[in-house]
CSV table of C-alpha atoms in Angstrom, one decimal:
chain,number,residue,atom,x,y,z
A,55,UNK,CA,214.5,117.3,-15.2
A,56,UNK,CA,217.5,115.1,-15.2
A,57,UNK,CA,219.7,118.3,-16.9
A,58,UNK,CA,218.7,120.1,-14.4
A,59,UNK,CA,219.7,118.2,-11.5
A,60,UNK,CA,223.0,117.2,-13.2
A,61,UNK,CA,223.7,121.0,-13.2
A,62,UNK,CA,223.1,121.2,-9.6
A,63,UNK,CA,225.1,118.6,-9.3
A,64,UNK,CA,228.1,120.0,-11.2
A,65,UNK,CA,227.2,123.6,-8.9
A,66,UNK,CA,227.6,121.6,-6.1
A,67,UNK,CA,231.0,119.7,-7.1
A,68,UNK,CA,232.3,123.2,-7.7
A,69,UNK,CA,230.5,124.9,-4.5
A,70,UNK,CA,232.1,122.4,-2.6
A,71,UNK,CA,235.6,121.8,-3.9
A,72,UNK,CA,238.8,122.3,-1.9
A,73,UNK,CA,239.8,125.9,-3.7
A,74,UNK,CA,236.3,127.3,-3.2
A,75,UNK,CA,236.2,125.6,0.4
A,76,UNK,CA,239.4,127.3,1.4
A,77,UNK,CA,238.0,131.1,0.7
A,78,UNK,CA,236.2,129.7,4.0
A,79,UNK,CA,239.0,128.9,6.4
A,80,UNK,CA,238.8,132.2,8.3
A,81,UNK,CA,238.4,133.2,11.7
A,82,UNK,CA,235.0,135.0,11.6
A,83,UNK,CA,232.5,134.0,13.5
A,84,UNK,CA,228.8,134.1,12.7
A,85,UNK,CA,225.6,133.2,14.9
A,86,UNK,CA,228.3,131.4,16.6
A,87,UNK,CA,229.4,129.2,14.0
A,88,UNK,CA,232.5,129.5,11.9
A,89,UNK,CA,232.1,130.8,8.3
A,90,UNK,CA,233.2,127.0,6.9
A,91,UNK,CA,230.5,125.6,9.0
A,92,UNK,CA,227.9,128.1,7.7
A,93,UNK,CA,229.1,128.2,4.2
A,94,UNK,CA,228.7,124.3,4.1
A,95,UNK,CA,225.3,124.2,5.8
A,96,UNK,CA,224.1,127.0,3.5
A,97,UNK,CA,224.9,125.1,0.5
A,98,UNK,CA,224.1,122.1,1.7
A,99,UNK,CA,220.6,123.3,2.2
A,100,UNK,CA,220.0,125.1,-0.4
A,101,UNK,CA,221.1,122.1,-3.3
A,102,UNK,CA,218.5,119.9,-1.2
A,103,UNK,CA,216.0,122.9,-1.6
A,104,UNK,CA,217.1,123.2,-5.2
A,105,UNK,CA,216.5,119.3,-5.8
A,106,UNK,CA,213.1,118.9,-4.4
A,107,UNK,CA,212.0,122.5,-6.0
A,108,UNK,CA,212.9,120.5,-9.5
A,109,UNK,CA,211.7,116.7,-8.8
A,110,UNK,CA,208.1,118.7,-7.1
A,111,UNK,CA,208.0,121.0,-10.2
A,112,UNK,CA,207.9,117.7,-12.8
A,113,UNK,CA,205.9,115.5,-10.5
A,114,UNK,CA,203.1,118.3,-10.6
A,115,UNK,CA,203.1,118.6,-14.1
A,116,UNK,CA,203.2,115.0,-14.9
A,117,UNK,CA,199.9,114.8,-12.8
A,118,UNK,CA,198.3,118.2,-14.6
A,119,UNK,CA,198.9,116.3,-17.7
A,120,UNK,CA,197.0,113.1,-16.8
Protein backbone atom coordinates (compact mmCIF):
# COMPACT_ATOMS: atom_id res chain seq x y z
CA UNK A 1 0.00 0.00 0.00
CA UNK A 2 2.44 2.63 0.87
CA UNK A 3 4.28 2.05 -2.84
CA UNK A 4 1.33 2.59 -4.19
CA UNK A 5 0.42 5.75 -2.80
CA UNK A 6 3.99 7.12 -3.10
CA UNK A 7 3.46 6.53 -6.87
CA UNK A 8 0.41 8.57 -6.84
CA UNK A 9 2.20 10.82 -5.12
CA UNK A 10 5.14 11.14 -7.51
CA UNK A 11 1.96 11.13 -10.53
CA UNK A 12 0.67 13.93 -8.81
CA UNK A 13 4.13 16.03 -8.30
CA UNK A 14 4.42 15.55 -12.06
CA UNK A 15 0.62 16.09 -13.05
CA UNK A 16 0.83 19.19 -11.21
CA UNK A 17 4.22 20.72 -11.94
CA UNK A 18 4.66 24.21 -13.66
CA UNK A 19 5.74 22.67 -17.34
CA UNK A 20 2.71 20.27 -17.33
CA UNK A 21 0.49 23.08 -15.75
CA UNK A 22 1.46 25.51 -18.54
CA UNK A 23 0.04 23.10 -21.54
CA UNK A 24 -3.15 24.47 -19.57
CA UNK A 25 -2.91 28.28 -19.78
CA UNK A 26 -5.20 28.56 -22.79
CA UNK A 27 -8.21 30.34 -23.65
CA UNK A 28 -10.73 27.55 -24.01
CA UNK A 29 -13.50 27.46 -22.21
CA UNK A 30 -15.33 24.39 -20.94
CA UNK A 31 -18.68 24.00 -18.95
CA UNK A 32 -17.76 27.48 -18.27
CA UNK A 33 -14.63 26.99 -16.62
CA UNK A 34 -11.13 27.53 -18.01
CA UNK A 35 -9.15 24.45 -19.10
CA UNK A 36 -6.44 25.23 -15.92
CA UNK A 37 -9.37 25.18 -13.62
CA UNK A 38 -10.78 21.90 -15.05
CA UNK A 39 -7.45 20.33 -15.57
CA UNK A 40 -6.67 20.98 -11.79
CA UNK A 41 -10.08 19.90 -10.39
CA UNK A 42 -9.85 16.72 -12.61
CA UNK A 43 -6.70 15.75 -11.14
CA UNK A 44 -7.28 16.80 -8.00
CA UNK A 45 -10.25 14.52 -7.91
CA UNK A 46 -9.17 11.85 -9.30
CA UNK A 47 -5.62 11.36 -6.94
CA UNK A 48 -8.24 11.61 -3.88
CA UNK A 49 -10.39 8.87 -5.79
CA UNK A 50 -7.12 7.04 -6.44
CA UNK A 51 -6.05 7.26 -2.66
CA UNK A 52 -9.16 6.05 -1.02
CA UNK A 53 -9.63 3.23 -3.92
CA UNK A 54 -6.04 1.96 -2.44
CA UNK A 55 -6.33 2.73 1.52
CA UNK A 56 -10.37 0.86 1.07
CA UNK A 57 -8.81 -1.92 -1.05
CA UNK A 58 -6.10 -2.91 2.07
CA UNK A 59 -8.50 -2.13 4.76
CA UNK A 60 -10.94 -4.82 3.25
CA UNK A 61 -8.45 -7.30 2.90
CA UNK A 62 -6.91 -6.83 6.23
CA UNK A 63 -10.52 -7.48 7.69
CA UNK A 64 -11.12 -10.77 5.12
CA UNK A 65 -8.04 -12.00 6.62
CA UNK A 66 -9.10 -11.80 10.33
Amino acid sequence: MGQQLMGMFLVGVFLLHYPILSLFVLEVWVFDLPLLYLYLFVVWFGLIACSGWVVERKRRNRTLQD
